[in-house]
């Protein structure tokens, strides 16, 4: 067994049950990585391992991927996390805003590609590679190292995880990402991948998209959209990706409210844009934030405050960090009344 996997096995030694936790609202990279790790733990370590998540799998493509893989993830409670013999975090870390674990007590291993947060506890297996574009790349290396026979669905999932996180190797990709991507490509199911990428969406998606373009404001090369109430939390990221395609834009920002939290996503075309540092500066100690050079996100709890107030504060801070004056705002489309009214109507219970 390769030394790195041997160290992982040692860290998990004695665990009767391993709970693999991707981040709260798992995306394709987190989903594929968690499934690959579970198969490795079962086949090579003879460990009982399950995959849990705490949030929502809302994006149509993500739901399609989970369905294609045979629905290997289950939604868990905090009590389930606390009762697990060993927890392995995948594509997240303790202290990150998208992590269901608030302490390192039961965490035996952390496998991630985001910047290191804090100091890992003694005895914890840690494989954190900020220079790598996707956690699926790390898991692909694990699979290759122990000559694990990749099924077509798992190869497709890992390939898709790398593809989405690196935008097909053009966003934050390393040589390792390229090597894994090219090694997986001959093994994938192209028809299944097309069905996942083109997964059908409900009418509610287009309603939210219509509302988004109505309220979008452009500040020179920055587009900001207040989405109001979100059907699912990663809708902000989904629309931020889409709106960055607007001609002339260097930054896109989408904000919305999910349950009692303001969620926002930031995207940039600048290769060394510093999106992760931007969101951390905006959130400060009021919430959690993280990301990479070209994409990032944050969450701020309402804590009894008005959603309008919190969204306005975050927007002002973002514009200040980007050096944009609020007075430079111009509507993408629609009238001033349309732009300002959508969020207020939602808060008042309108549709």
CSV table of N, CA and C in Angstrom, one decimal, residues 7 45 79 104 122 128 136 162 168 175 178-179 185 199 206 208 210 225 245 256 262 274 292-293 298 309 315-316 333:
chain,number,residue,atom,x,y,z
A,7,UNK,N,-0.8,5.8,5.7
A,7,UNK,CA,-0.9,6.8,6.8
A,7,UNK,C,-2.4,7.1,7.1
A,45,UNK,N,-9.5,-1.1,2.6
A,45,UNK,CA,-9.3,-1.0,4.0
A,45,UNK,C,-10.3,-1.9,4.8
A,79,UNK,N,-26.4,15.0,15.3
A,79,UNK,CA,-26.2,13.8,16.2
A,79,UNK,C,-25.5,12.7,15.5
A,104,UNK,N,-12.7,19.5,16.0
A,104,UNK,CA,-11.9,18.5,15.4
A,104,UNK,C,-12.0,17.2,16.2
A,122,UNK,N,-3.3,16.9,16.3
A,122,UNK,CA,-2.3,15.9,16.2
A,122,UNK,C,-2.9,14.5,15.9
A,128,UNK,N,-3.9,18.4,2.2
A,128,UNK,CA,-4.5,19.7,1.7
A,128,UNK,C,-3.6,20.3,0.7
A,136,UNK,N,-11.1,16.1,-6.5
A,136,UNK,CA,-11.2,14.9,-7.3
A,136,UNK,C,-9.9,14.4,-7.9
A,162,UNK,N,-13.4,17.3,-11.7
A,162,UNK,CA,-12.3,18.1,-12.1
A,162,UNK,C,-12.7,19.2,-13.1
A,168,UNK,N,-12.8,23.0,-17.0
A,168,UNK,CA,-12.2,22.3,-18.1
A,168,UNK,C,-10.7,22.6,-18.2
A,175,UNK,N,-0.7,20.9,-13.1
A,175,UNK,CA,-0.3,19.8,-13.9
A,175,UNK,C,-0.9,18.5,-13.4
A,178,UNK,N,-4.4,18.3,-14.8
A,178,UNK,CA,-4.4,17.9,-16.2
A,178,UNK,C,-4.1,16.4,-16.4
A,179,UNK,N,-3.2,15.9,-15.6
A,179,UNK,CA,-2.8,14.5,-15.7
A,179,UNK,C,-4.0,13.6,-15.3
A,185,UNK,N,-10.3,10.6,-18.9
A,185,UNK,CA,-11.2,10.8,-20.1
A,185,UNK,C,-11.5,9.6,-20.9
A,199,UNK,N,-28.8,18.5,-17.5
A,199,UNK,CA,-30.0,18.1,-16.7
A,199,UNK,C,-31.1,19.2,-16.7
A,206,UNK,N,-36.2,29.3,-14.0
A,206,UNK,CA,-36.3,30.4,-15.0
A,206,UNK,C,-37.0,31.6,-14.4
A,208,UNK,N,-36.5,32.5,-11.3
A,208,UNK,CA,-35.4,33.1,-10.5
A,208,UNK,C,-34.5,33.8,-11.5
A,210,UNK,N,-35.2,35.1,-14.4
A,210,UNK,CA,-35.9,36.3,-14.9
A,210,UNK,C,-35.8,37.4,-13.9
A,225,UNK,N,-26.1,41.1,-8.2
A,225,UNK,CA,-27.5,40.7,-8.3
A,225,UNK,C,-28.0,40.3,-6.9
A,245,UNK,N,-20.6,35.8,-17.8
A,245,UNK,CA,-20.5,35.8,-19.2
A,245,UNK,C,-20.9,37.1,-19.9
A,256,UNK,N,-28.2,36.2,-1.8
A,256,UNK,CA,-29.6,35.8,-1.6
A,256,UNK,C,-29.7,35.3,-0.1
A,262,UNK,N,-27.6,34.9,4.9
A,262,UNK,CA,-27.4,35.5,3.6
A,262,UNK,C,-26.2,34.8,3.0
A,274,UNK,N,-8.0,37.0,-6.7
A,274,UNK,CA,-8.1,37.1,-5.2
A,274,UNK,C,-9.5,37.1,-4.7
A,292,UNK,N,-11.1,30.5,-3.9
A,292,UNK,CA,-9.8,30.5,-4.6
A,292,UNK,C,-9.6,31.8,-5.3
A,293,UNK,N,-8.7,31.9,-6.2
A,293,UNK,CA,-8.4,33.1,-6.9
A,293,UNK,C,-9.6,33.6,-7.7
A,298,UNK,N,-19.5,33.2,0.6
A,298,UNK,CA,-19.5,33.5,2.0
A,298,UNK,C,-20.9,33.4,2.5
A,309,UNK,N,-31.2,44.7,5.2
A,309,UNK,CA,-30.0,45.4,5.8
A,309,UNK,C,-28.7,44.7,5.6
A,315,UNK,N,-23.2,44.2,0.2
A,315,UNK,CA,-23.0,44.8,-1.2
A,315,UNK,C,-22.1,46.0,-1.1
A,316,UNK,N,-22.3,46.8,-0.1
A,316,UNK,CA,-21.5,48.0,0.1
A,316,UNK,C,-20.0,47.7,0.3
A,333,UNK,N,-31.2,45.6,-17.2
A,333,UNK,CA,-32.4,45.8,-18.0
A,333,UNK,C,-33.5,46.3,-17.1
